[in-house]
Coordinates of N, CA and C in Angstrom, one line a residue:
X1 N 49.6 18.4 8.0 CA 48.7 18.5 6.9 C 48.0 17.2 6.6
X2 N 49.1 16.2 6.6 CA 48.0 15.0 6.1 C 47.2 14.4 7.4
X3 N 47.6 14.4 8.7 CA 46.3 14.2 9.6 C 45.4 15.1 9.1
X4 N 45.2 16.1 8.9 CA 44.1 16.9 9.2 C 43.1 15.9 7.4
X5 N 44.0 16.3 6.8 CA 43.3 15.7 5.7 C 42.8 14.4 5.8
X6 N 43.3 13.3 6.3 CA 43.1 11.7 7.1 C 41.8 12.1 7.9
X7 N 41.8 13.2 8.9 CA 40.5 13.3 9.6 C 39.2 13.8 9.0
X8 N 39.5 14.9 7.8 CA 38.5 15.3 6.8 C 37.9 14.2 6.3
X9 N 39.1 13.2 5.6 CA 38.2 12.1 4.9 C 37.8 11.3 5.8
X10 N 37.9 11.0 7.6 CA 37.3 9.9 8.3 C 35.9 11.0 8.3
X11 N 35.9 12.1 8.4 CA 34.6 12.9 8.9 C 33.6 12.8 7.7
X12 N 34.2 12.8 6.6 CA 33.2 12.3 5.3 C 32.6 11.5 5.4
X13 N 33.4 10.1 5.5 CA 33.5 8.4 5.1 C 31.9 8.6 6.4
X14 N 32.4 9.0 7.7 CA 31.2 8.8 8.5 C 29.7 9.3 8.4
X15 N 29.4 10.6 7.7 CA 29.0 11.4 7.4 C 28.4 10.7 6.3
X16 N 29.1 10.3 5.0 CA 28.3 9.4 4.2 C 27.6 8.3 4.6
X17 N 28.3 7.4 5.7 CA 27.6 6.4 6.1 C 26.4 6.4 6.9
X18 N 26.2 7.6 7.6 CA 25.0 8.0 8.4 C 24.0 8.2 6.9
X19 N 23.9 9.0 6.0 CA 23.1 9.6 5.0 C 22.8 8.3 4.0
X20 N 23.3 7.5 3.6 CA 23.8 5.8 2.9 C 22.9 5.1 4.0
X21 N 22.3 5.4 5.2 CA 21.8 4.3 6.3 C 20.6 3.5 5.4
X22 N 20.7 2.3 5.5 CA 19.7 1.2 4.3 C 18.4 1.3 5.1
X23 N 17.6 1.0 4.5 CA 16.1 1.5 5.0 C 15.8 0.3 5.7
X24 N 15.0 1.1 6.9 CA 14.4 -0.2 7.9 C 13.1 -0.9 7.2
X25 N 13.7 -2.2 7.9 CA 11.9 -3.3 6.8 C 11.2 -3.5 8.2
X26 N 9.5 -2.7 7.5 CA 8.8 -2.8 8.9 C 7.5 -3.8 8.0
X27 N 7.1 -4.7 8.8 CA 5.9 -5.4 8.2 C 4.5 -5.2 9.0
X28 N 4.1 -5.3 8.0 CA 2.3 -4.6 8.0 C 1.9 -5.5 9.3
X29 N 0.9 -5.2 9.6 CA 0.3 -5.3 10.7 C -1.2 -5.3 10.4
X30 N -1.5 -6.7 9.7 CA -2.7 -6.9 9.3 C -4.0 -6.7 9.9
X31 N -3.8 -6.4 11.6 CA -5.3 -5.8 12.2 C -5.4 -4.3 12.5
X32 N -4.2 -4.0 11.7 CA -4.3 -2.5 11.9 C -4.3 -1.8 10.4
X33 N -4.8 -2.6 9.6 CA -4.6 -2.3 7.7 C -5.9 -2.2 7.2
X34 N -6.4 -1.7 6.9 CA -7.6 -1.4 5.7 C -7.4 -0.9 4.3
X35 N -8.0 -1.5 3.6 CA -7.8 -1.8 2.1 C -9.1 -1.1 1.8
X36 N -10.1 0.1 1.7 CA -11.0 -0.2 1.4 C -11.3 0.7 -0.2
X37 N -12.1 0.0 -0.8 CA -12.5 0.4 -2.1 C -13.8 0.9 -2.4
X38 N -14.1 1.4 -3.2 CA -15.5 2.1 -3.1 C -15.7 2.5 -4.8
X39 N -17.1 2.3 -4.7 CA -17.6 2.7 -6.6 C -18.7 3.2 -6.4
X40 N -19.5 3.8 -7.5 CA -20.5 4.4 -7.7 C -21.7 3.3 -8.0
X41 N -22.9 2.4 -7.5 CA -24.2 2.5 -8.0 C -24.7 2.9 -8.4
X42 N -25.1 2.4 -9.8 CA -26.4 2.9 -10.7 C -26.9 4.6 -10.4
X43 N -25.6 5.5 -10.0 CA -25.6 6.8 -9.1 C -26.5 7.2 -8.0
X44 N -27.2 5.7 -7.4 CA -27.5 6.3 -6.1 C -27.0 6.2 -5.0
X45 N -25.8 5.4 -4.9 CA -25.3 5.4 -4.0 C -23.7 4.9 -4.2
X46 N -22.5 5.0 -2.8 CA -21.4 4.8 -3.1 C -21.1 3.9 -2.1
X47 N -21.4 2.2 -2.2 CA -20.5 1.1 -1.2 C -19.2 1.2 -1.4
X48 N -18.7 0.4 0.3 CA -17.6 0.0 -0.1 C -17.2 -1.0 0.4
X49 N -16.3 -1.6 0.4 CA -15.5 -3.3 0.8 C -14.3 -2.8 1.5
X50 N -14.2 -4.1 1.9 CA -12.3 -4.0 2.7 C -12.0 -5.5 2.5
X51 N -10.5 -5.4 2.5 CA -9.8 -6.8 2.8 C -9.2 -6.8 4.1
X52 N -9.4 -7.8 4.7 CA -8.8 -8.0 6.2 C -7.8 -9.3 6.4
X53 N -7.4 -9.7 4.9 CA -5.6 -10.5 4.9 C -4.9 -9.7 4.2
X54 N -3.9 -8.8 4.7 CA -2.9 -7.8 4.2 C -1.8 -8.4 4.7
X55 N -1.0 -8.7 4.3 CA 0.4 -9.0 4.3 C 1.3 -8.8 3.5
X56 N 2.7 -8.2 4.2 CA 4.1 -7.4 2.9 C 4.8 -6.6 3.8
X57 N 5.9 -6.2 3.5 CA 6.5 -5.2 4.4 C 7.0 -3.5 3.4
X58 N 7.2 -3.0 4.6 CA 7.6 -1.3 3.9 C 8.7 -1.5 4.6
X59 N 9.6 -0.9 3.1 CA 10.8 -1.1 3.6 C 11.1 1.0 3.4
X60 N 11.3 1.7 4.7 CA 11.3 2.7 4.9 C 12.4 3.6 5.3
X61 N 13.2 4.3 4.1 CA 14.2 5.5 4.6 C 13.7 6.8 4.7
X62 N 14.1 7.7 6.0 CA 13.1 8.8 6.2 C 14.4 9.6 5.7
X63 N 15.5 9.4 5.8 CA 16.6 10.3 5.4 C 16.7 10.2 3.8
X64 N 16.2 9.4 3.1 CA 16.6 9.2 1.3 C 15.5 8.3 1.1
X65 N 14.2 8.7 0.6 CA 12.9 8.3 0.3 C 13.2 7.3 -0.5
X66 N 13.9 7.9 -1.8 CA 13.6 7.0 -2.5 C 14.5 5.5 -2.8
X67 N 14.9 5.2 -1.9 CA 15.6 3.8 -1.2 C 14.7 3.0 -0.7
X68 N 13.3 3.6 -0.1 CA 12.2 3.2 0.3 C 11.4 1.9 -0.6
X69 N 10.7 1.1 -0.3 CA 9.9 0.0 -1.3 C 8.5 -0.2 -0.5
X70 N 8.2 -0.7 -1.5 CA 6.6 -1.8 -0.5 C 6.3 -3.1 -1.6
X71 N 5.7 -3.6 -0.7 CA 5.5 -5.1 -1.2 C 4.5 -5.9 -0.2
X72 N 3.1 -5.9 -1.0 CA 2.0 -6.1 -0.5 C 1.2 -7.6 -1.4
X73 N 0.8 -8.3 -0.2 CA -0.2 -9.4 -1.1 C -1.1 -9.5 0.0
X74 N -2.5 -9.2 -0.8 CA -4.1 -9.4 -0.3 C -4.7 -10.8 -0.8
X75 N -5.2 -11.1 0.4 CA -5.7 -12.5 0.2 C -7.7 -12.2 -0.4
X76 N -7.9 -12.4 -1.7 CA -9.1 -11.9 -2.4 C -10.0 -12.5 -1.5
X77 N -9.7 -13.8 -1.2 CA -10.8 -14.3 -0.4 C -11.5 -13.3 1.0
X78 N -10.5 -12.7 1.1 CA -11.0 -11.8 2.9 C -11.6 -10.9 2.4
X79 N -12.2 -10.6 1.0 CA -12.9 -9.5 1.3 C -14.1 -9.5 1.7
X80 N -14.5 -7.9 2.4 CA -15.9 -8.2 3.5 C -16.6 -6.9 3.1
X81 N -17.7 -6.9 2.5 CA -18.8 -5.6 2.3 C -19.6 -5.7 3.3
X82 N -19.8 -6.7 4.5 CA -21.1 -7.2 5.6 C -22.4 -6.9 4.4
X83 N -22.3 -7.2 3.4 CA -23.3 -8.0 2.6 C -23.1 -9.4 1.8
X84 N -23.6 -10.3 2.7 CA -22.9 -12.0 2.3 C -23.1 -11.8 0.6
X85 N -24.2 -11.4 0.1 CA -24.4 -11.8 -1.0 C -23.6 -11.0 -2.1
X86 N -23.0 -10.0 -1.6 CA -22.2 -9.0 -2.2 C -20.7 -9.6 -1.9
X87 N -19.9 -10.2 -0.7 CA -18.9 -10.9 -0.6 C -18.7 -12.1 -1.5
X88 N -20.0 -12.8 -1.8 CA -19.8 -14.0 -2.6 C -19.6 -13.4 -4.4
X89 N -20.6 -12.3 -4.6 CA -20.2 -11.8 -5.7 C -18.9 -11.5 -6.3
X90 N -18.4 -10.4 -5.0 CA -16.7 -10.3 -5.4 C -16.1 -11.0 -5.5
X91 N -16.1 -12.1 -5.2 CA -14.9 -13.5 -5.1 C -15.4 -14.2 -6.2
X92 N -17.0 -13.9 -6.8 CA -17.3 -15.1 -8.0 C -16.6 -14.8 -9.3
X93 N -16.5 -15.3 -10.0 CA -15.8 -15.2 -11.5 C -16.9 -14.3 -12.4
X94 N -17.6 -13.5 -11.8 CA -18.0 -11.7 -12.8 C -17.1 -11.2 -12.0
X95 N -16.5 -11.0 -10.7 CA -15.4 -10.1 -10.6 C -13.9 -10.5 -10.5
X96 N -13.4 -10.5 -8.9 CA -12.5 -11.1 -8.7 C -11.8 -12.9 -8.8
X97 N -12.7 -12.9 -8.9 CA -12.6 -14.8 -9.2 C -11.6 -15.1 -8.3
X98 N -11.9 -15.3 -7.0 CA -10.6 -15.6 -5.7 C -10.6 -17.3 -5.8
X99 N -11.0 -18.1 -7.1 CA -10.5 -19.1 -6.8 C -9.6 -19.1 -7.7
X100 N -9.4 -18.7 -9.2 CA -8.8 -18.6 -10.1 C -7.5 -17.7 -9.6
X101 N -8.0 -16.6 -9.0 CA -7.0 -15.3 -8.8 C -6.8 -15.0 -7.5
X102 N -6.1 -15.9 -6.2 CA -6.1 -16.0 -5.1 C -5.5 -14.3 -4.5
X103 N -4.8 -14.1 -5.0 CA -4.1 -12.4 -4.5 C -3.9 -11.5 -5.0
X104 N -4.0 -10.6 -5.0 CA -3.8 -9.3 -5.2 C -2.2 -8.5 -4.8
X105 N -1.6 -7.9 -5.6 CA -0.4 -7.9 -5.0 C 0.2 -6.3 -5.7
X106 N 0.9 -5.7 -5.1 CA 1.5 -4.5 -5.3 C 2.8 -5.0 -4.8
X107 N 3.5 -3.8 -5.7 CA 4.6 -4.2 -5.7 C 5.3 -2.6 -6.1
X108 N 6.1 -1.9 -5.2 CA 6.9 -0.4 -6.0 C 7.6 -0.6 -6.9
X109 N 8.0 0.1 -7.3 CA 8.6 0.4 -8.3 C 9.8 1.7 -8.1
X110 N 8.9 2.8 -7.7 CA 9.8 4.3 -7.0 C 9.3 5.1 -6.2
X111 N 9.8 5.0 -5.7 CA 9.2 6.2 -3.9 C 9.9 7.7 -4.1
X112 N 8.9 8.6 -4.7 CA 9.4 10.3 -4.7 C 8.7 10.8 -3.4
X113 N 10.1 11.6 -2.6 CA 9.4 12.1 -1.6 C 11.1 13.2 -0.9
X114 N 10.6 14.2 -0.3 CA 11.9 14.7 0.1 C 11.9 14.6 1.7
X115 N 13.0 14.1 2.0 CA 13.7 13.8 3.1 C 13.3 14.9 4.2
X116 N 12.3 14.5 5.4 CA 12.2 14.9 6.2 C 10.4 15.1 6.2
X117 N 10.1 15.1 5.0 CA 8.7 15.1 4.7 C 7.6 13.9 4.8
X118 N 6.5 14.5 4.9 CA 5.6 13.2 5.0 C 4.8 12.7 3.9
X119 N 4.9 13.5 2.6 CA 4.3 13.1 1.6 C 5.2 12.5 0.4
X120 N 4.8 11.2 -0.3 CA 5.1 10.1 -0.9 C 4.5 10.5 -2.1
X121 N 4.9 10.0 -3.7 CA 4.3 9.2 -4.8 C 5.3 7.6 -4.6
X122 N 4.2 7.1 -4.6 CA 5.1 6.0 -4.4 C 4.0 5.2 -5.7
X123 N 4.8 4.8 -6.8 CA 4.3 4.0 -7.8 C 5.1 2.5 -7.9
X124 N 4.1 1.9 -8.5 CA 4.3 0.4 -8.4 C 3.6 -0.7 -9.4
X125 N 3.6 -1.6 -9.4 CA 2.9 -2.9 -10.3 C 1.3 -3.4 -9.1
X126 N 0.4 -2.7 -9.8 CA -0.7 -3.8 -9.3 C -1.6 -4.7 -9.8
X127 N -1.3 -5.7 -9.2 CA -1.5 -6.8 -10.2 C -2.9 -7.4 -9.2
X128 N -4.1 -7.6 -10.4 CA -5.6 -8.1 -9.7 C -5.8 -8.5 -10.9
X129 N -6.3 -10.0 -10.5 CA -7.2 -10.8 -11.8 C -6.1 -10.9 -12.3
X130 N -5.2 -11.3 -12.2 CA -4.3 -12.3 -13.0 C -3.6 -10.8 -14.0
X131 N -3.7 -9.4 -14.5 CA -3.4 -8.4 -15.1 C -3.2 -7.4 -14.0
X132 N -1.7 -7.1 -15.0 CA -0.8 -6.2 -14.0 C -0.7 -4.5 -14.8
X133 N -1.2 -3.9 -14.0 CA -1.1 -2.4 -14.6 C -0.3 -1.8 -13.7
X134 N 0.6 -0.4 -14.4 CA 0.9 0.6 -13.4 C 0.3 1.6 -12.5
X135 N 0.6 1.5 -11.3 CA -0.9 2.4 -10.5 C 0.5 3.7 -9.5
X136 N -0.3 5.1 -9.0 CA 1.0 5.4 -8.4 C -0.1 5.6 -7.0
X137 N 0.3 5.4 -5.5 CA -0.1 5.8 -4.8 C 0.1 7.7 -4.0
X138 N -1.0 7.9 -3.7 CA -0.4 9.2 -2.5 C -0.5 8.7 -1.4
X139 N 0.5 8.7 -0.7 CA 0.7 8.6 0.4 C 1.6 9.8 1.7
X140 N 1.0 8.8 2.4 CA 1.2 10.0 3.9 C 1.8 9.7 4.9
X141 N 2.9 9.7 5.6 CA 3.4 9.5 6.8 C 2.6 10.0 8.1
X142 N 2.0 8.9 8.7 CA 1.0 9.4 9.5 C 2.2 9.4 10.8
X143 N 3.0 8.6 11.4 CA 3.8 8.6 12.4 C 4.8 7.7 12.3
X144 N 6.1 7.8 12.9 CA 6.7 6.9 13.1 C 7.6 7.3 14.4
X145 N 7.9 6.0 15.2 CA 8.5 6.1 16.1 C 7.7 4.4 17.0
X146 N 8.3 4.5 18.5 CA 8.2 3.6 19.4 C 6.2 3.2 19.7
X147 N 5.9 2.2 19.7 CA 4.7 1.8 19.7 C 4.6 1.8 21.3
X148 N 3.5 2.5 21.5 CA 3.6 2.5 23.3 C 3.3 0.9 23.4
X149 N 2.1 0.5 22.8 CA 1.8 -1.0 23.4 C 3.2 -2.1 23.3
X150 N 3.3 -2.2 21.9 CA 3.6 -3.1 21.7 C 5.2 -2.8 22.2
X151 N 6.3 -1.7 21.9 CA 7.5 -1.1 22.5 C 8.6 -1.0 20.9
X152 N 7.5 -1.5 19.8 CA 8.2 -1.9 18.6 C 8.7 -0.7 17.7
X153 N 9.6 -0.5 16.8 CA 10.0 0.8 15.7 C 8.3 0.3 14.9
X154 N 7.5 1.5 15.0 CA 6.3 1.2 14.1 C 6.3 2.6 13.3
X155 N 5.4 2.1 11.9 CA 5.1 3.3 10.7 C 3.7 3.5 10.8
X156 N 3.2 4.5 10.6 CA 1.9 4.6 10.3 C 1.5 4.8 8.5
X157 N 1.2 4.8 7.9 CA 0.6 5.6 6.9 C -0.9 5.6 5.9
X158 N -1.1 6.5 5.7 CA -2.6 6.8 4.7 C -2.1 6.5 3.0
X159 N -2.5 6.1 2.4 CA -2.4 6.3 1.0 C -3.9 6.0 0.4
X160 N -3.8 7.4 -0.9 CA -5.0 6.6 -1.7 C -4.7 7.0 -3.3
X161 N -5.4 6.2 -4.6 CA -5.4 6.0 -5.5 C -6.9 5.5 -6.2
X162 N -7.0 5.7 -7.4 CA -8.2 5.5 -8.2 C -7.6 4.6 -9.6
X163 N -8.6 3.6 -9.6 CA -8.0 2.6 -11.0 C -9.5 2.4 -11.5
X164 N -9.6 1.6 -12.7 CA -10.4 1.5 -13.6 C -10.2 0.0 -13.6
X165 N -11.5 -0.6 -13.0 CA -11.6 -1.8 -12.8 C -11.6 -3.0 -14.1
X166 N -12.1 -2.2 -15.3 CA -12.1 -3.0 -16.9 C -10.6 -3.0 -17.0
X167 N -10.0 -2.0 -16.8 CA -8.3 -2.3 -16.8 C -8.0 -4.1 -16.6
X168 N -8.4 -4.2 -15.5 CA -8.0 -5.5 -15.2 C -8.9 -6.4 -15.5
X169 N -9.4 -6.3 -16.0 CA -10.3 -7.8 -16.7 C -11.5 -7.8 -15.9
X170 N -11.8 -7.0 -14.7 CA -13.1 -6.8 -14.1 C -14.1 -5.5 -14.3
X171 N -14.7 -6.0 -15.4 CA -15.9 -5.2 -15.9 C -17.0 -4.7 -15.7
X172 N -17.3 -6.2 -15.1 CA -18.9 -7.1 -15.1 C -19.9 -5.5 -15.0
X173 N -21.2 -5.2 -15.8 CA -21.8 -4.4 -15.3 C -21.4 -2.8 -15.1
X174 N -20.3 -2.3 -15.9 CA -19.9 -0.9 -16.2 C -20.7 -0.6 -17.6
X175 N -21.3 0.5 -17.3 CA -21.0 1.8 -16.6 C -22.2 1.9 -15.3
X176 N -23.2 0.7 -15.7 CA -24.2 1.2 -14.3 C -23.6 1.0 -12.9
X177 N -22.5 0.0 -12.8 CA -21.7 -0.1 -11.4 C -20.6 0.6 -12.3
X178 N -20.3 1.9 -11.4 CA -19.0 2.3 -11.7 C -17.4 1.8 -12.3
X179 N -16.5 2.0 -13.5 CA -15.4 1.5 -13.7 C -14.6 2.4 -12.7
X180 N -14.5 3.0 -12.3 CA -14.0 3.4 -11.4 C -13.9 3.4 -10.0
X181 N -13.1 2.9 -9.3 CA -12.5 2.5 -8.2 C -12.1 3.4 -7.2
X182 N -12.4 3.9 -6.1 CA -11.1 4.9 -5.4 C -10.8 3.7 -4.4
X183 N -9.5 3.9 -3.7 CA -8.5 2.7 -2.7 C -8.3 4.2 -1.6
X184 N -8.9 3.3 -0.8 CA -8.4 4.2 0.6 C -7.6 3.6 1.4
X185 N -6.3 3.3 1.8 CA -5.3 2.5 2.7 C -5.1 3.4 3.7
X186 N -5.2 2.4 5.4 CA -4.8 3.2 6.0 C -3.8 1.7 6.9
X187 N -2.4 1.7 7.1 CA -1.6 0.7 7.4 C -1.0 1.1 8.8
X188 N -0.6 0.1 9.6 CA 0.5 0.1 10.3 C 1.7 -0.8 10.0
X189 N 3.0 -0.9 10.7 CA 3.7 -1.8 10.0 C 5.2 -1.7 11.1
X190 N 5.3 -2.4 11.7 CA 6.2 -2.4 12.8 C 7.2 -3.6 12.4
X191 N 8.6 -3.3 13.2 CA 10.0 -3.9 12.9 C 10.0 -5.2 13.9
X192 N 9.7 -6.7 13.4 CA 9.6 -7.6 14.0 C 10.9 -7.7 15.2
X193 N 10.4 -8.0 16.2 CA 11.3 -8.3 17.8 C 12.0 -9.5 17.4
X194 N 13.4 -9.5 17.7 CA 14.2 -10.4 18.0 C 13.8 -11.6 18.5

């Protein structure tokens, strides 16, 4: 009787420690990340921008979501509309002021999502212009598994969200440029090689 019970509790102890497995930290992969944002013009039209310095890692449990994190910082300077005179705007002090406010940063807070699934709320601290509001993403598990190229554990995912750009202390010119923001992310983020 007490082996079998001794083996019950080793079949638990094991059993818990597979389901307890601590989430893998996979880091972004800055040429495979787009950040891009988009607003309304004077309603005739909808630009949009990207950042191309993304760096942070996703730290990812597919068995227990919400053990999951992220932690991202954007370098304000990289952002790129391929309109020079629209890139110097964003970075000048009517918007982003990338001399005063070098990065942009998110940060989780709680990852809701059920185990086996590919869809996320993943909410967090985003902090732009020096002011930090709560923002929640949707997000999407585009893939995970072995990277043919590179041979690496890689994540894919989509997320998007909408913020109100006077939130953060960037106004300039609302309501004829849109306060409203939509964020389209699309990331990779692979488990650095030994």
């Amino acid at each position: 009787m007490l082996r079998k019970t001794l083996a019950a509790l080793a079949i638990s102890f094991s059993f818990a420690a597979v389901v307890q497995a601590a989430p893998v930290a996979y880091t972004i992969d800055s040429a495979h990340t787009d950040t891009l944002f988009s607003w309304n013009h004077f309603g005739f039209s909808n630009p949009s921008a990207n950042f191309n310095n993304i760096k942070g890692t996703i730290n990812f449990d597919s068995a227990a979501p919400a053990n999951s994190s992220v932690d991202v910082t954007i370098a304000v300077g990289s952002v790129i509309s391929y309109v020079a005179k629209l890139d110097d705007e964003l970075k000048g002090d009517k918007f982003l002021d990338a001399g005063k406010f070098p990065n942009i940063t998110f940060k989780s807070t709680k990852v809701e999502g059920a185990a086996g699934q590919n869809h996320f709320k993943v909410s967090g601290d985003l902090t732009v212009h020096g002011v930090t509001k709560p923002v929640v993403l949707d997000a999407t598990l585009n893939k995970a598994g072995e990277h043919p190229m590179s041979k690496a554990q890689t994540v894919g995912f989509n997320a998007t969200t909408t913020i109100k750009r006077a939130d953060f202390g960037v106004g300039a010119y609302v309501p004829n440029v849109s306060d409203e923001i939509k964020i389209n992310i699309t990331t990779e983020a692979s488990v650095p090689k030994a």
